[in-house]
Amino acid sequence: MSGKLIVFEGVEGGGKTTQLQRCSNWLRAGGLQDCLSTVCSGNQTRPLVVTREPGGTLLGAKVRQLLLDRDSSPIHPRAELLLYAADRAEHVEELIKPQLVNGAIILCDRYTDSTIAYQGYGRGIDLKLIEELNQIATGGLESDLTLWLDIDVEIGLERARQRGTVDRMEQADLAFHRRVQQGFQELYQQNPHRIVRVDASYSEEEVHNSIQKILRERFKSWFQERSILS
Ligand code: Z5A
């Protein structure tokens, strides 16, 4: 597949949605044209796709409502796990894989690591079971790059609260969010080839600059190396 899947991960309020949007605007404005032009011949350009989990497809939007509606009754952890997996399976087959074949750069708000962190570390579901389910849902499709926006849990939750909306997951207790954070930390240590840590405690502008730098390096290695080989 010639496209690239770039995922934004982390605990609530780390700024994933903010940074993903900024990144999308920057790329659309030609932010990395110098790297991309090495693989694009003539006027051919790569599509840029912005998506999220849960909720990246029509089915996913309905699943998202079930999962995050703060007025809904509690969902059993295994049922919750399976709903995230269903959302992902549809997302991968209907959107992500076809777009990667199409050569797209995909910016995705959360993916498989969120399930390990939230349902595994947070809810305590067996990690091996989650890995198997992730494998089934994705057919083994990993991200090419995951930007882990690392923020202190309490600062992140405060930012999310100040925004004014609190969903079902955000209502969970602090100990839950700390376990989730530990999950991201361990995933980062176990997957240095794929996960890059971004210190999200800085200003929006500073975080955006760090992300630009990381993407510039990655795009060079992905696309310029290939142009040398072809
Ligand atoms: N979940 C799961 O359990 N298992 C799974 O497999 C998957 C997901 C895929 C998705 O919710 C929920 O689903 C999530 C995990 C669970 N749990 N919760 N809650 P979501 O998509 O609605 O929300 P989120 O992913 O948690 O994101 P968020 O709360 O919207 O946070 P964020 O995207 O990281 O932050 P933000 O919206 O960009 O920023 C939050 C506020 O902080 C906002 O007012 C910004 O203006 C402000 N902000 C952003 N950056 C900064 C900086 N640098 N400084 C100061 N203020 C800032």
PDB file of C-alpha atoms and ligand atoms in Angstrom:
ATOM      1  CA  MET A   1       0.000   0.000   0.000  1.00  0.00           C
ATOM      2  CA  SER A   2       1.513   3.290  -1.000  1.00  0.00           C
ATOM      3  CA  GLY A   3      -0.285   5.610   1.440  1.00  0.00           C
ATOM      4  CA  LYS A   4       0.599   6.288   5.067  1.00  0.00           C
ATOM      5  CA  LEU A   5      -1.457   5.978   8.234  1.00  0.00           C
ATOM      6  CA  ILE A   6      -0.563   8.579  10.869  1.00  0.00           C
ATOM      7  CA  VAL A   7      -2.347   8.233  14.196  1.00  0.00           C
ATOM      8  CA  PHE A   8      -2.729  10.730  17.070  1.00  0.00           C
ATOM      9  CA  GLU A   9      -2.971   9.087  20.494  1.00  0.00           C
ATOM     10  CA  GLY A  10      -3.008   9.921  24.185  1.00  0.00           C
ATOM     11  CA  VAL A  11      -5.192  10.587  27.195  1.00  0.00           C
ATOM     12  CA  GLU A  12      -7.997  13.140  27.110  1.00  0.00           C
ATOM     13  CA  GLY A  13      -7.189  16.782  26.625  1.00  0.00           C
ATOM     14  CA  GLY A  14      -3.706  16.170  25.226  1.00  0.00           C
ATOM     15  CA  GLY A  15      -4.695  18.171  22.153  1.00  0.00           C
ATOM     16  CA  LYS A  16      -5.055  15.363  19.585  1.00  0.00           C
ATOM     17  CA  THR A  17      -8.036  16.894  17.834  1.00  0.00           C
ATOM     18  CA  THR A  18      -6.494  20.381  17.891  1.00  0.00           C
ATOM     19  CA  GLN A  19      -3.152  19.168  16.537  1.00  0.00           C
ATOM     20  CA  LEU A  20      -4.685  16.872  13.949  1.00  0.00           C
ATOM     21  CA  GLN A  21      -6.678  19.799  12.568  1.00  0.00           C
ATOM     22  CA  ARG A  22      -3.627  22.077  12.523  1.00  0.00           C
ATOM     23  CA  CYS A  23      -1.606  19.385  10.849  1.00  0.00           C
ATOM     24  CA  SER A  24      -4.288  18.873   8.224  1.00  0.00           C
ATOM     25  CA  ASN A  25      -4.415  22.634   7.483  1.00  0.00           C
ATOM     26  CA  TRP A  26      -0.633  22.758   7.253  1.00  0.00           C
ATOM     27  CA  LEU A  27      -0.433  19.790   4.873  1.00  0.00           C
ATOM     28  CA  ARG A  28      -3.280  21.117   2.716  1.00  0.00           C
ATOM     29  CA  ALA A  29      -1.461  24.441   2.487  1.00  0.00           C
ATOM     30  CA  GLY A  30       1.525  22.569   1.038  1.00  0.00           C
ATOM     31  CA  GLY A  31       3.522  22.256   4.278  1.00  0.00           C
ATOM     32  CA  LEU A  32       5.467  19.223   3.065  1.00  0.00           C
ATOM     33  CA  GLN A  33       5.297  19.748  -0.662  1.00  0.00           C
ATOM     34  CA  ASP A  34       9.082  19.584  -0.956  1.00  0.00           C
ATOM     35  CA  CYS A  35       9.072  16.008   0.408  1.00  0.00           C
ATOM     36  CA  LEU A  36       5.953  14.927  -1.446  1.00  0.00           C
ATOM     37  CA  SER A  37       7.000  16.288  -4.820  1.00  0.00           C
ATOM     38  CA  THR A  38       9.675  13.589  -4.956  1.00  0.00           C
ATOM     39  CA  VAL A  39       7.029  10.910  -5.377  1.00  0.00           C
ATOM     40  CA  CYS A  40       4.362  12.835  -7.237  1.00  0.00           C
ATOM     41  CA  SER A  41       4.887  13.109 -10.957  1.00  0.00           C
ATOM     42  CA  GLY A  42       3.328  15.979 -12.882  1.00  0.00           C
ATOM     43  CA  ASN A  43       0.231  17.342 -11.141  1.00  0.00           C
ATOM     44  CA  GLN A  44      -0.468  14.151  -9.269  1.00  0.00           C
ATOM     45  CA  THR A  45      -1.006  14.758  -5.552  1.00  0.00           C
ATOM     46  CA  ARG A  46      -1.717  12.493  -2.624  1.00  0.00           C
ATOM     47  CA  PRO A  47      -5.181  12.680  -1.070  1.00  0.00           C
ATOM     48  CA  LEU A  48      -5.264  13.819   2.540  1.00  0.00           C
ATOM     49  CA  VAL A  49      -7.857  12.040   4.671  1.00  0.00           C
ATOM     50  CA  VAL A  50      -8.849  13.085   8.196  1.00  0.00           C
ATOM     51  CA  THR A  51     -10.716  10.535  10.265  1.00  0.00           C
ATOM     52  CA  ARG A  52     -11.229   9.229  13.784  1.00  0.00           C
ATOM     53  CA  GLU A  53     -12.105   6.285  15.993  1.00  0.00           C
ATOM     54  CA  PRO A  54     -14.721   5.666  17.002  1.00  0.00           C
ATOM     55  CA  GLY A  55     -16.837   7.229  14.264  1.00  0.00           C
ATOM     56  CA  GLY A  56     -14.923   7.255  10.974  1.00  0.00           C
ATOM     57  CA  THR A  57     -17.723   5.627   8.943  1.00  0.00           C
ATOM     58  CA  LEU A  58     -21.537   5.772   8.826  1.00  0.00           C
ATOM     59  CA  LEU A  59     -21.770   2.662  10.968  1.00  0.00           C
ATOM     60  CA  GLY A  60     -18.999   4.038  13.189  1.00  0.00           C
ATOM     61  CA  ALA A  61     -20.931   7.263  13.828  1.00  0.00           C
ATOM     62  CA  LYS A  62     -23.779   5.182  15.278  1.00  0.00           C
ATOM     63  CA  VAL A  63     -21.378   3.056  17.332  1.00  0.00           C
ATOM     64  CA  ARG A  64     -19.720   6.246  18.619  1.00  0.00           C
ATOM     65  CA  GLN A  65     -23.057   7.528  19.852  1.00  0.00           C
ATOM     66  CA  LEU A  66     -23.669   4.267  21.724  1.00  0.00           C
ATOM     67  CA  LEU A  67     -20.204   4.322  23.260  1.00  0.00           C
ATOM     68  CA  LEU A  68     -19.826   7.934  24.333  1.00  0.00           C
ATOM     69  CA  ASP A  69     -23.346   9.151  25.151  1.00  0.00           C
ATOM     70  CA  ARG A  70     -22.942  10.352  28.715  1.00  0.00           C
ATOM     71  CA  ASP A  71     -26.626   9.792  29.544  1.00  0.00           C
ATOM     72  CA  SER A  72     -26.608   6.138  28.508  1.00  0.00           C
ATOM     73  CA  SER A  73     -26.563   3.295  31.031  1.00  0.00           C
ATOM     74  CA  PRO A  74     -23.200   1.641  31.763  1.00  0.00           C
ATOM     75  CA  ILE A  75     -21.860  -0.747  29.121  1.00  0.00           C
ATOM     76  CA  HIS A  76     -20.222  -3.993  30.165  1.00  0.00           C
ATOM     77  CA  PRO A  77     -16.429  -3.783  29.496  1.00  0.00           C
ATOM     78  CA  ARG A  78     -16.503  -6.752  27.087  1.00  0.00           C
ATOM     79  CA  ALA A  79     -19.444  -5.299  25.176  1.00  0.00           C
ATOM     80  CA  GLU A  80     -17.581  -1.972  25.040  1.00  0.00           C
ATOM     81  CA  LEU A  81     -14.461  -3.721  23.718  1.00  0.00           C
ATOM     82  CA  LEU A  82     -16.447  -5.429  20.966  1.00  0.00           C
ATOM     83  CA  LEU A  83     -18.131  -2.181  19.936  1.00  0.00           C
ATOM     84  CA  TYR A  84     -14.730  -0.488  19.500  1.00  0.00           C
ATOM     85  CA  ALA A  85     -13.573  -3.512  17.505  1.00  0.00           C
ATOM     86  CA  ALA A  86     -16.676  -3.407  15.266  1.00  0.00           C
ATOM     87  CA  ASP A  87     -16.129   0.300  14.640  1.00  0.00           C
ATOM     88  CA  ARG A  88     -12.485  -0.407  13.717  1.00  0.00           C
ATOM     89  CA  ALA A  89     -13.197  -3.357  11.425  1.00  0.00           C
ATOM     90  CA  GLU A  90     -15.638  -1.261   9.391  1.00  0.00           C
ATOM     91  CA  HIS A  91     -13.270   1.723   9.417  1.00  0.00           C
ATOM     92  CA  VAL A  92     -10.283  -0.288   8.168  1.00  0.00           C
ATOM     93  CA  GLU A  93     -12.206  -2.066   5.396  1.00  0.00           C
ATOM     94  CA  GLU A  94     -14.391   0.816   4.223  1.00  0.00           C
ATOM     95  CA  LEU A  95     -12.031   3.750   4.521  1.00  0.00           C
ATOM     96  CA  ILE A  96      -8.465   3.139   5.661  1.00  0.00           C
ATOM     97  CA  LYS A  97      -7.376   0.299   3.362  1.00  0.00           C
ATOM     98  CA  PRO A  98      -8.943   1.722   0.168  1.00  0.00           C
ATOM     99  CA  GLN A  99      -7.426   5.119   0.889  1.00  0.00           C
ATOM    100  CA  LEU A 100      -3.981   3.645   1.551  1.00  0.00           C
ATOM    101  CA  VAL A 101      -4.172   1.791  -1.762  1.00  0.00           C
ATOM    102  CA  ASN A 102      -5.083   5.153  -3.282  1.00  0.00           C
ATOM    103  CA  GLY A 103      -1.838   6.605  -1.888  1.00  0.00           C
ATOM    104  CA  ALA A 104      -3.508   8.808   0.733  1.00  0.00           C
ATOM    105  CA  ILE A 105      -1.945  10.380   3.789  1.00  0.00           C
ATOM    106  CA  ILE A 106      -4.421   9.492   6.536  1.00  0.00           C
ATOM    107  CA  LEU A 107      -4.549  11.446   9.796  1.00  0.00           C
ATOM    108  CA  CYS A 108      -6.512   9.406  12.321  1.00  0.00           C
ATOM    109  CA  ASP A 109      -7.639  10.469  15.808  1.00  0.00           C
ATOM    110  CA  ARG A 110      -7.021   7.253  17.858  1.00  0.00           C
ATOM    111  CA  TYR A 111      -6.552   3.658  16.668  1.00  0.00           C
ATOM    112  CA  THR A 112      -5.511   0.274  18.138  1.00  0.00           C
ATOM    113  CA  ASP A 113      -3.321   1.655  20.953  1.00  0.00           C
ATOM    114  CA  SER A 114      -6.375   3.339  22.497  1.00  0.00           C
ATOM    115  CA  THR A 115      -8.023  -0.062  22.927  1.00  0.00           C
ATOM    116  CA  ILE A 116      -4.939  -1.450  24.636  1.00  0.00           C
ATOM    117  CA  ALA A 117      -4.655   1.614  26.886  1.00  0.00           C
ATOM    118  CA  TYR A 118      -8.363   2.111  27.750  1.00  0.00           C
ATOM    119  CA  GLN A 119      -9.888  -1.371  27.630  1.00  0.00           C
ATOM    120  CA  GLY A 120      -6.667  -3.199  28.581  1.00  0.00           C
ATOM    121  CA  TYR A 121      -4.859  -1.038  31.136  1.00  0.00           C
ATOM    122  CA  GLY A 122      -7.914   1.038  32.082  1.00  0.00           C
ATOM    123  CA  ARG A 123     -10.629  -1.616  32.352  1.00  0.00           C
ATOM    124  CA  GLY A 124      -8.327  -4.549  33.043  1.00  0.00           C
ATOM    125  CA  ILE A 125      -9.295  -6.775  30.092  1.00  0.00           C
ATOM    126  CA  ASP A 126      -6.661  -9.361  29.156  1.00  0.00           C
ATOM    127  CA  LEU A 127      -4.059  -7.692  26.896  1.00  0.00           C
ATOM    128  CA  LYS A 128      -3.545 -10.794  24.787  1.00  0.00           C
ATOM    129  CA  LEU A 129      -7.247 -10.978  24.016  1.00  0.00           C
ATOM    130  CA  ILE A 130      -7.203  -7.307  22.967  1.00  0.00           C
ATOM    131  CA  GLU A 131      -4.208  -7.858  20.712  1.00  0.00           C
ATOM    132  CA  GLU A 132      -6.016 -10.749  19.027  1.00  0.00           C
ATOM    133  CA  LEU A 133      -9.121  -8.640  18.583  1.00  0.00           C
ATOM    134  CA  ASN A 134      -7.095  -5.743  17.184  1.00  0.00           C
ATOM    135  CA  GLN A 135      -5.551  -8.207  14.757  1.00  0.00           C
ATOM    136  CA  ILE A 136      -8.995  -9.422  13.663  1.00  0.00           C
ATOM    137  CA  ALA A 137     -10.376  -5.890  13.333  1.00  0.00           C
ATOM    138  CA  THR A 138      -7.435  -4.537  11.331  1.00  0.00           C
ATOM    139  CA  GLY A 139      -6.263  -7.627   9.448  1.00  0.00           C
ATOM    140  CA  GLY A 140      -2.849  -6.761  10.917  1.00  0.00           C
ATOM    141  CA  LEU A 141      -2.750  -3.196   9.589  1.00  0.00           C
ATOM    142  CA  GLU A 142      -0.511  -1.105  11.883  1.00  0.00           C
ATOM    143  CA  SER A 143      -0.028   2.636  11.809  1.00  0.00           C
ATOM    144  CA  ASP A 144       3.049   3.883   9.942  1.00  0.00           C
ATOM    145  CA  LEU A 145       3.513   6.508  12.627  1.00  0.00           C
ATOM    146  CA  THR A 146       1.754   7.161  15.926  1.00  0.00           C
ATOM    147  CA  LEU A 147       2.188  10.531  17.596  1.00  0.00           C
ATOM    148  CA  TRP A 148       1.677  10.039  21.321  1.00  0.00           C
ATOM    149  CA  LEU A 149       0.641  13.392  22.769  1.00  0.00           C
ATOM    150  CA  ASP A 150       1.912  12.934  26.300  1.00  0.00           C
ATOM    151  CA  ILE A 151       0.251  15.119  28.915  1.00  0.00           C
ATOM    152  CA  ASP A 152      -0.158  14.855  32.679  1.00  0.00           C
ATOM    153  CA  VAL A 153      -3.569  13.199  33.219  1.00  0.00           C
ATOM    154  CA  GLU A 154      -4.913  15.914  35.515  1.00  0.00           C
ATOM    155  CA  ILE A 155      -3.890  18.742  33.200  1.00  0.00           C
ATOM    156  CA  GLY A 156      -5.479  16.925  30.257  1.00  0.00           C
ATOM    157  CA  LEU A 157      -8.761  16.328  32.078  1.00  0.00           C
ATOM    158  CA  GLU A 158      -8.826  19.962  33.198  1.00  0.00           C
ATOM    159  CA  ARG A 159      -8.373  21.107  29.604  1.00  0.00           C
ATOM    160  CA  ALA A 160     -11.173  18.773  28.483  1.00  0.00           C
ATOM    161  CA  ARG A 161     -13.447  20.077  31.265  1.00  0.00           C
ATOM    162  CA  GLN A 162     -12.740  23.697  30.388  1.00  0.00           C
ATOM    163  CA  ARG A 163     -13.834  22.920  26.858  1.00  0.00           C
ATOM    164  CA  GLY A 164     -17.242  22.325  28.429  1.00  0.00           C
ATOM    165  CA  THR A 165     -18.207  18.833  27.255  1.00  0.00           C
ATOM    166  CA  VAL A 166     -17.640  15.682  29.277  1.00  0.00           C
ATOM    167  CA  ASP A 167     -18.467  12.282  27.792  1.00  0.00           C
ATOM    168  CA  ARG A 168     -18.972   8.874  29.407  1.00  0.00           C
ATOM    169  CA  MET A 169     -15.257   7.995  29.387  1.00  0.00           C
ATOM    170  CA  GLU A 170     -14.202  11.366  30.786  1.00  0.00           C
ATOM    171  CA  GLN A 171     -16.519  10.803  33.746  1.00  0.00           C
ATOM    172  CA  ALA A 172     -14.390   7.826  34.857  1.00  0.00           C
ATOM    173  CA  ASP A 173     -12.248   8.284  37.976  1.00  0.00           C
ATOM    174  CA  LEU A 174      -8.693   9.599  38.072  1.00  0.00           C
ATOM    175  CA  ALA A 175      -7.187   6.172  38.856  1.00  0.00           C
ATOM    176  CA  PHE A 176      -8.706   4.855  35.608  1.00  0.00           C
ATOM    177  CA  HIS A 177      -7.125   7.649  33.567  1.00  0.00           C
ATOM    178  CA  ARG A 178      -3.765   7.066  35.289  1.00  0.00           C
ATOM    179  CA  ARG A 179      -3.846   3.398  34.274  1.00  0.00           C
ATOM    180  CA  VAL A 180      -4.644   4.473  30.719  1.00  0.00           C
ATOM    181  CA  GLN A 181      -1.652   6.811  30.784  1.00  0.00           C
ATOM    182  CA  GLN A 182       0.570   3.971  31.999  1.00  0.00           C
ATOM    183  CA  GLY A 183      -0.717   1.929  29.052  1.00  0.00           C
ATOM    184  CA  PHE A 184       0.408   4.574  26.561  1.00  0.00           C
ATOM    185  CA  GLN A 185       3.767   4.827  28.314  1.00  0.00           C
ATOM    186  CA  GLU A 186       4.363   1.076  28.012  1.00  0.00           C
ATOM    187  CA  LEU A 187       3.181   0.950  24.410  1.00  0.00           C
ATOM    188  CA  TYR A 188       5.658   3.718  23.623  1.00  0.00           C
ATOM    189  CA  GLN A 189       8.511   1.779  25.208  1.00  0.00           C
ATOM    190  CA  GLN A 190       7.547  -1.426  23.406  1.00  0.00           C
ATOM    191  CA  ASN A 191       7.102   0.128  19.928  1.00  0.00           C
ATOM    192  CA  PRO A 192       9.910   2.647  19.316  1.00  0.00           C
ATOM    193  CA  HIS A 193       9.771   2.020  15.549  1.00  0.00           C
ATOM    194  CA  ARG A 194       6.183   3.197  15.338  1.00  0.00           C
ATOM    195  CA  ILE A 195       5.395   5.483  18.297  1.00  0.00           C
ATOM    196  CA  VAL A 196       6.956   8.919  18.756  1.00  0.00           C
ATOM    197  CA  ARG A 197       6.371  10.854  21.988  1.00  0.00           C
ATOM    198  CA  VAL A 198       5.363  14.493  21.736  1.00  0.00           C
ATOM    199  CA  ASP A 199       5.461  16.597  24.906  1.00  0.00           C
ATOM    200  CA  ALA A 200       1.943  18.042  24.866  1.00  0.00           C
ATOM    201  CA  SER A 201       2.400  20.279  27.911  1.00  0.00           C
ATOM    202  CA  TYR A 202       3.664  23.159  25.742  1.00  0.00           C
ATOM    203  CA  SER A 203       1.531  25.729  23.930  1.00  0.00           C
ATOM    204  CA  GLU A 204      -0.520  24.690  20.890  1.00  0.00           C
ATOM    205  CA  GLU A 205       1.969  26.453  18.637  1.00  0.00           C
ATOM    206  CA  GLU A 206       5.004  24.751  20.176  1.00  0.00           C
ATOM    207  CA  VAL A 207       3.389  21.310  19.989  1.00  0.00           C
ATOM    208  CA  HIS A 208       2.489  21.949  16.352  1.00  0.00           C
ATOM    209  CA  ASN A 209       6.114  22.892  15.612  1.00  0.00           C
ATOM    210  CA  SER A 210       7.355  19.633  17.181  1.00  0.00           C
ATOM    211  CA  ILE A 211       4.892  17.649  15.083  1.00  0.00           C
ATOM    212  CA  GLN A 212       5.952  19.469  11.912  1.00  0.00           C
ATOM    213  CA  LYS A 213       9.550  18.496  12.620  1.00  0.00           C
ATOM    214  CA  ILE A 214       8.701  14.830  13.175  1.00  0.00           C
ATOM    215  CA  LEU A 215       6.563  14.672  10.031  1.00  0.00           C
ATOM    216  CA  ARG A 216       9.201  16.359   7.913  1.00  0.00           C
ATOM    217  CA  GLU A 217      11.757  13.719   8.912  1.00  0.00           C
ATOM    218  CA  ARG A 218       9.338  10.841   8.381  1.00  0.00           C
ATOM    219  CA  PHE A 219       8.132  12.066   5.005  1.00  0.00           C
ATOM    220  CA  LYS A 220      11.713  12.369   3.839  1.00  0.00           C
ATOM    221  CA  SER A 221      12.504   8.819   4.864  1.00  0.00           C
ATOM    222  CA  TRP A 222       9.262   7.415   3.434  1.00  0.00           C
ATOM    223  CA  PHE A 223       9.132   9.212   0.126  1.00  0.00           C
ATOM    224  CA  GLN A 224      12.606  10.363  -0.750  1.00  0.00           C
ATOM    225  CA  GLU A 225      14.194   6.959  -0.126  1.00  0.00           C
ATOM    226  CA  ARG A 226      11.614   5.392  -2.364  1.00  0.00           C
ATOM    227  CA  SER A 227      12.243   7.887  -5.144  1.00  0.00           C
ATOM    228  CA  ILE A 228      15.930   6.946  -5.056  1.00  0.00           C
ATOM    229  CA  LEU A 229      15.043   3.269  -5.406  1.00  0.00           C
ATOM    230  CA  SER A 230      12.510   3.686  -8.239  1.00  0.00           C
TER     231      SER A 230
HETATM  232  N1  Z5A B   1     -11.677   4.970  23.212  1.00  0.00           N
HETATM  233  C1  Z5A B   1     -11.527   3.752  23.845  1.00  0.00           C
HETATM  234  O1  Z5A B   1     -11.826   3.628  25.037  1.00  0.00           O
HETATM  235  N2  Z5A B   1     -11.064   2.689  23.125  1.00  0.00           N
HETATM  236  C2  Z5A B   1     -10.772   2.784  21.812  1.00  0.00           C
HETATM  237  O2  Z5A B   1     -10.357   1.788  21.197  1.00  0.00           O
HETATM  238  C3  Z5A B   1     -10.927   4.061  21.171  1.00  0.00           C
HETATM  239  C4  Z5A B   1     -11.388   5.129  21.908  1.00  0.00           C
HETATM  240  C5  Z5A B   1     -10.604   4.210  19.722  1.00  0.00           C
HETATM  241  C6  Z5A B   1     -13.049   9.042  22.292  1.00  0.00           C
HETATM  242  O3  Z5A B   1     -13.462  10.259  22.673  1.00  0.00           O
HETATM  243  C7  Z5A B   1     -13.099   8.187  23.548  1.00  0.00           C
HETATM  244  O4  Z5A B   1     -13.096   6.830  23.157  1.00  0.00           O
HETATM  245  C8  Z5A B   1     -11.882   8.388  24.382  1.00  0.00           C
HETATM  246  C9  Z5A B   1     -11.177   7.056  24.413  1.00  0.00           C
HETATM  247  C10 Z5A B   1     -12.221   6.112  23.973  1.00  0.00           C
HETATM  248  N3  Z5A B   1     -12.187   8.643  25.716  1.00  0.00           N
HETATM  249  N4  Z5A B   1     -12.654   9.646  26.168  1.00  0.00           N
HETATM  250  N5  Z5A B   1     -13.129  10.539  26.619  1.00  0.00           N
HETATM  251  P1  Z5A B   1     -13.275  11.582  21.828  1.00  0.00           P
HETATM  252  O5  Z5A B   1     -12.786  11.262  20.469  1.00  0.00           O
HETATM  253  O6  Z5A B   1     -14.531  12.345  21.930  1.00  0.00           O
HETATM  254  O7  Z5A B   1     -12.294  12.362  22.727  1.00  0.00           O
HETATM  255  P2  Z5A B   1     -10.788  12.184  22.986  1.00  0.00           P
HETATM  256  O8  Z5A B   1     -10.164  11.372  21.916  1.00  0.00           O
HETATM  257  O9  Z5A B   1     -10.586  11.713  24.348  1.00  0.00           O
HETATM  258  O10 Z5A B   1     -10.260  13.614  22.807  1.00  0.00           O
HETATM  259  P3  Z5A B   1     -10.542  14.919  23.606  1.00  0.00           P
HETATM  260  O11 Z5A B   1     -11.054  14.791  24.971  1.00  0.00           O
HETATM  261  O12 Z5A B   1     -11.377  15.721  22.676  1.00  0.00           O
HETATM  262  O13 Z5A B   1      -9.104  15.435  23.787  1.00  0.00           O
HETATM  263  P4  Z5A B   1      -8.026  15.835  22.704  1.00  0.00           P
HETATM  264  O14 Z5A B   1      -8.537  15.614  21.305  1.00  0.00           O
HETATM  265  O15 Z5A B   1      -6.768  15.198  23.029  1.00  0.00           O
HETATM  266  O16 Z5A B   1      -7.874  17.389  22.980  1.00  0.00           O
HETATM  267  P5  Z5A B   1      -8.480  18.663  22.198  1.00  0.00           P
HETATM  268  O17 Z5A B   1      -9.962  18.511  21.983  1.00  0.00           O
HETATM  269  O18 Z5A B   1      -7.668  18.975  21.023  1.00  0.00           O
HETATM  270  O19 Z5A B   1      -8.172  19.765  23.294  1.00  0.00           O
HETATM  271  C11 Z5A B   1      -8.864  19.788  24.516  1.00  0.00           C
HETATM  272  C12 Z5A B   1      -8.932  21.251  25.025  1.00  0.00           C
HETATM  273  O20 Z5A B   1      -7.621  21.683  25.334  1.00  0.00           O
HETATM  274  C13 Z5A B   1      -9.472  22.232  23.983  1.00  0.00           C
HETATM  275  O21 Z5A B   1     -10.224  23.208  24.625  1.00  0.00           O
HETATM  276  C14 Z5A B   1      -8.211  22.844  23.375  1.00  0.00           C
HETATM  277  O22 Z5A B   1      -8.429  24.133  22.899  1.00  0.00           O
HETATM  278  C15 Z5A B   1      -7.262  22.828  24.553  1.00  0.00           C
HETATM  279  N6  Z5A B   1      -5.865  22.636  24.151  1.00  0.00           N
HETATM  280  C16 Z5A B   1      -5.380  21.861  23.148  1.00  0.00           C
HETATM  281  N7  Z5A B   1      -4.043  21.944  23.085  1.00  0.00           N
HETATM  282  C17 Z5A B   1      -3.671  22.769  24.094  1.00  0.00           C
HETATM  283  C18 Z5A B   1      -2.393  23.247  24.552  1.00  0.00           C
HETATM  284  N8  Z5A B   1      -1.248  22.859  23.966  1.00  0.00           N
HETATM  285  N9  Z5A B   1      -2.380  24.066  25.610  1.00  0.00           N
HETATM  286  C19 Z5A B   1      -3.526  24.441  26.217  1.00  0.00           C
HETATM  287  N10 Z5A B   1      -4.759  24.058  25.831  1.00  0.00           N
HETATM  288  C20 Z5A B   1      -4.826  23.220  24.776  1.00  0.00           C
END
